[in-house]
mmCIF file of C-alpha atoms in Angstrom:
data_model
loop_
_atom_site.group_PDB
_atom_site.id
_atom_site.type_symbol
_atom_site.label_atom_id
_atom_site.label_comp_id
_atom_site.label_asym_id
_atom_site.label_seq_id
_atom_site.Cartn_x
_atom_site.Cartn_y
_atom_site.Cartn_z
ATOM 1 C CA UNK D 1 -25.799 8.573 -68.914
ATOM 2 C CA UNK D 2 -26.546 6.157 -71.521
ATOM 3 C CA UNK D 3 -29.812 4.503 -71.955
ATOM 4 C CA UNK D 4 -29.273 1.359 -70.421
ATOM 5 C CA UNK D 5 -27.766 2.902 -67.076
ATOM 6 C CA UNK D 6 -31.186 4.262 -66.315
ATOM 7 C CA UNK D 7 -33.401 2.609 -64.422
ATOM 8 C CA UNK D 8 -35.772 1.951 -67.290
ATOM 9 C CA UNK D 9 -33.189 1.122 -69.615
ATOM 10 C CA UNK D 10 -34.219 -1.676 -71.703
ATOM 11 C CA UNK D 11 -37.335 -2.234 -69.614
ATOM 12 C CA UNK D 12 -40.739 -2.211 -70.860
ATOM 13 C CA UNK D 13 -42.915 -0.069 -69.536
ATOM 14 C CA UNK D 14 -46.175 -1.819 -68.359
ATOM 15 C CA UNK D 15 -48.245 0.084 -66.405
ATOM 16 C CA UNK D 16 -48.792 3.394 -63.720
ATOM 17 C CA UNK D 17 -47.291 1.790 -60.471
ATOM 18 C CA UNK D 18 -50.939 3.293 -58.924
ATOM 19 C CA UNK D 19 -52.671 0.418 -60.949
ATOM 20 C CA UNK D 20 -51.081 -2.327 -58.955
ATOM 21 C CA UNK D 21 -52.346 -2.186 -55.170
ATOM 22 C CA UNK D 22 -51.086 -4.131 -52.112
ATOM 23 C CA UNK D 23 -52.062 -7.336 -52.535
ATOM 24 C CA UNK D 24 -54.889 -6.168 -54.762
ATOM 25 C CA UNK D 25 -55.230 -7.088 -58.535
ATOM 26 C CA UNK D 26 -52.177 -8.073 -60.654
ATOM 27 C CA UNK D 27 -51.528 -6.597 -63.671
ATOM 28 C CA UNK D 28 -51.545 -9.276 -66.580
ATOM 29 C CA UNK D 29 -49.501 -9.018 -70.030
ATOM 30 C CA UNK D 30 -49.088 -11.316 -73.077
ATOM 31 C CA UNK D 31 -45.284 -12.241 -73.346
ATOM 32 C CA UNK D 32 -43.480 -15.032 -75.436
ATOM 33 C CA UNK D 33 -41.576 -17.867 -74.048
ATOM 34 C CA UNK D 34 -39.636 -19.581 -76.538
ATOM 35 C CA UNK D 35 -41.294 -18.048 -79.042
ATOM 36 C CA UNK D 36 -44.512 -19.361 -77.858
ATOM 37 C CA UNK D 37 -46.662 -17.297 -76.032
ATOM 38 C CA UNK D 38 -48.055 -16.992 -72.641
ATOM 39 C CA UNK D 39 -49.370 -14.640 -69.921
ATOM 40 C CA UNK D 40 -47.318 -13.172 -67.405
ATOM 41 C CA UNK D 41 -48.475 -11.308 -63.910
ATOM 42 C CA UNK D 42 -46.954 -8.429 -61.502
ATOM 43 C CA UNK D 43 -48.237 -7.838 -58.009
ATOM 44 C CA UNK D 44 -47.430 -5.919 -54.989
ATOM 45 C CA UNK D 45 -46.705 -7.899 -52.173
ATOM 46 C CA UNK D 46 -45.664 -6.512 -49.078
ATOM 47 C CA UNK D 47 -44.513 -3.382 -51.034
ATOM 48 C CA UNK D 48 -42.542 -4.574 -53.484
ATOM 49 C CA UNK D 49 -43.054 -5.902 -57.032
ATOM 50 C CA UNK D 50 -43.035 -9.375 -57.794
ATOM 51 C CA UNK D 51 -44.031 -11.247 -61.567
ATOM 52 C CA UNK D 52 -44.143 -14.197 -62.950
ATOM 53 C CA UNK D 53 -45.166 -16.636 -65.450
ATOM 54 C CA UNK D 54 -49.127 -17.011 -65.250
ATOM 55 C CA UNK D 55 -48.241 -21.111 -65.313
ATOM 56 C CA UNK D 56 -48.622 -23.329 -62.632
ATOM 57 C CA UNK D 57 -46.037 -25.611 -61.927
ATOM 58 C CA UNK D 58 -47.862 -28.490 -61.745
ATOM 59 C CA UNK D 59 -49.646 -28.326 -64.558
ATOM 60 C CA UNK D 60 -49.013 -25.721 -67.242
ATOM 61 C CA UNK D 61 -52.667 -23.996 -67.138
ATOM 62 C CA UNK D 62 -53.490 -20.582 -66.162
ATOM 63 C CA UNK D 63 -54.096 -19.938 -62.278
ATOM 64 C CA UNK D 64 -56.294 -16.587 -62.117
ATOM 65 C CA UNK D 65 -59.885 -17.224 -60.998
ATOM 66 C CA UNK D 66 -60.493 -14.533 -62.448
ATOM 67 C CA UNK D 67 -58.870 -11.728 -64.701
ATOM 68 C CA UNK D 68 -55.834 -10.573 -62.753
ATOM 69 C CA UNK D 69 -57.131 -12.530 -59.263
ATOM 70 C CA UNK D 70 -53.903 -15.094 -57.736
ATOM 71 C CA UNK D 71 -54.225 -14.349 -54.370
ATOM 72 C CA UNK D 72 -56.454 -16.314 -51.895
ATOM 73 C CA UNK D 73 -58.619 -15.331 -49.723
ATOM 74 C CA UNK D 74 -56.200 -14.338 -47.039
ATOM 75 C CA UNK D 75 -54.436 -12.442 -49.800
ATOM 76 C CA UNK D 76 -51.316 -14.599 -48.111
ATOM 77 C CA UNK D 77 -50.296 -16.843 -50.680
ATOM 78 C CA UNK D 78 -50.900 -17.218 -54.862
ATOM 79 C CA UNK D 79 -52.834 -19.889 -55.814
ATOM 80 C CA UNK D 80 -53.596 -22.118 -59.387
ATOM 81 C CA UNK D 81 -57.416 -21.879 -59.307
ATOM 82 C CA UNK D 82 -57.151 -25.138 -61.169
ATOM 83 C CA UNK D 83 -55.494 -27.422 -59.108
ATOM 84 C CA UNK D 84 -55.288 -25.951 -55.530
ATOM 85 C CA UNK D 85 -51.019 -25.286 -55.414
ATOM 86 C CA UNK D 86 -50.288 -22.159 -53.153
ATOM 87 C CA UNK D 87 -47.337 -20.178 -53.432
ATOM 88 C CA UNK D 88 -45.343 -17.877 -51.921
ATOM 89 C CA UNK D 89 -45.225 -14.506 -53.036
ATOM 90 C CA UNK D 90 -42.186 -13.274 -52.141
ATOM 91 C CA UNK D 91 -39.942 -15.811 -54.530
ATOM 92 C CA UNK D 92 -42.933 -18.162 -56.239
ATOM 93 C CA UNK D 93 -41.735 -21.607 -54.314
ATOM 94 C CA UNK D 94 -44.248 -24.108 -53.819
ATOM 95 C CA UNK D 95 -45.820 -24.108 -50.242
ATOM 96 C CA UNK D 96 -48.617 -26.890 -50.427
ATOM 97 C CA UNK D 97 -50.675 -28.664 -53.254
ATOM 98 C CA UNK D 98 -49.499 -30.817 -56.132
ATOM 99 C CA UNK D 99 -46.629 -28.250 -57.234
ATOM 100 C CA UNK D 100 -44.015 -30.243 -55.369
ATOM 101 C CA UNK D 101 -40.877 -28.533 -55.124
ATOM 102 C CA UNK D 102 -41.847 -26.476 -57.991
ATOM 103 C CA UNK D 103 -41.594 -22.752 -58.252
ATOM 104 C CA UNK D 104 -43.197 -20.254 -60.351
ATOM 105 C CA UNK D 105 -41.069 -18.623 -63.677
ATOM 106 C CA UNK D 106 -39.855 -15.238 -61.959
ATOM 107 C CA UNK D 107 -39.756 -12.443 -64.404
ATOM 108 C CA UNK D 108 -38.124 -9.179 -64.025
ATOM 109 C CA UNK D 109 -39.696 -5.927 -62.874
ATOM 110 C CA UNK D 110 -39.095 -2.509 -61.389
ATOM 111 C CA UNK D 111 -40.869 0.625 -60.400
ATOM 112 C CA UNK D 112 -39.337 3.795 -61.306
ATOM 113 C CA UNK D 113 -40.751 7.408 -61.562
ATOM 114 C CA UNK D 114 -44.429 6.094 -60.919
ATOM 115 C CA UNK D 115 -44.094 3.760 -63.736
ATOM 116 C CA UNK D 116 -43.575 -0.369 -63.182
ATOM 117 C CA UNK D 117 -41.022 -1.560 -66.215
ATOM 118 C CA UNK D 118 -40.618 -5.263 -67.150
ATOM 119 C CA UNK D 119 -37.095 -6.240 -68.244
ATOM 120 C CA UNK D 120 -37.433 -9.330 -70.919
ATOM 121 C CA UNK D 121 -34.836 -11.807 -71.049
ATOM 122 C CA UNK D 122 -33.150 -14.551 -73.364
ATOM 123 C CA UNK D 123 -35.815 -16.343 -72.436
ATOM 124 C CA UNK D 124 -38.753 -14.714 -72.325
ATOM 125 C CA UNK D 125 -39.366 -11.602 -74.952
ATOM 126 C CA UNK D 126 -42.355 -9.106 -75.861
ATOM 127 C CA UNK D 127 -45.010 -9.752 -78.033
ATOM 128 C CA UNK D 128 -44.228 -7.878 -81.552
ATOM 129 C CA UNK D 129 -45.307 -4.713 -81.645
ATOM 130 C CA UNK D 130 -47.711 -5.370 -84.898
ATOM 131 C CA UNK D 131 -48.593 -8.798 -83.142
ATOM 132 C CA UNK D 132 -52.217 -8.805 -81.478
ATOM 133 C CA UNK D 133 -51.361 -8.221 -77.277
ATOM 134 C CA UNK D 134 -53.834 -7.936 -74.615
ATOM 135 C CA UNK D 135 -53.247 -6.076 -71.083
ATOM 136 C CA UNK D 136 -55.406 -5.279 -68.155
ATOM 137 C CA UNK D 137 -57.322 -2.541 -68.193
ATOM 138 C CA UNK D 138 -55.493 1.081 -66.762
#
């Protein structure tokens, strides 16, 4: 089996699938879009995986209110702590606020052996190895 048949294969490995909870705490990583970069975020909804771009659609500005924190209070639906949009976990659309008919950037991600990978894209790559990268805390 080559490399990229496995699961992992060409995924980067991001964290023990234990450190993301139901509806708990995302996990938060440093990727680049376009070269630029930005933060990205992984929950567990429901049971499965879900990530995206930590960008609201409204406004391009971080939404955790705090470090790894998108869900409300109802844990039902991810919110910008800036500007009020909610939206829905399960694909990122827009459900109320000033986000419109926006959505949230989806990124890949998969849980395999008790490990959650993140598969980059054209689009949106890994920080450099020798580049400075911060991630939440194992």
């Amino acid at each position: 089996m080559k490399v990229a048949d496995t699961p992992a294969g060409g995924g980067e490995a991001l964290c023990a699938a234990t450190a993301i909870e139901e509806r708990g705490r995302a996990w938060v990583w440093d990727v680049l879009e376009h070269g630029r970069p930005v933060r990205a975020f992984a929950l567990r909804f429901d049971g499965h995986l879900r990530a995206y771009l930590n960008r609201c659609a409204h406004v391009a500005a971080e939404m955790d209110w705090q470090p790894g924190e998108f869900l409300d209070t109802d844990k039902r639906w991810i919110l910008c702590s800036i500007h009020g949009a909610a939206y829905e976990p399960v694909d990122g659309r827009c459900v109320g606020g000033p986000c419109g008919r926006g959505r949230l950037t989806p990124l890949a991600v998969r849980e395999h052996d008790g490990q959650v990978y993140w598969y980059p894209s054209r689009d949106i790559q890994p920080v450099p190895f020798d580049a400075p990268a911060s991630e939440s805390p194992p």
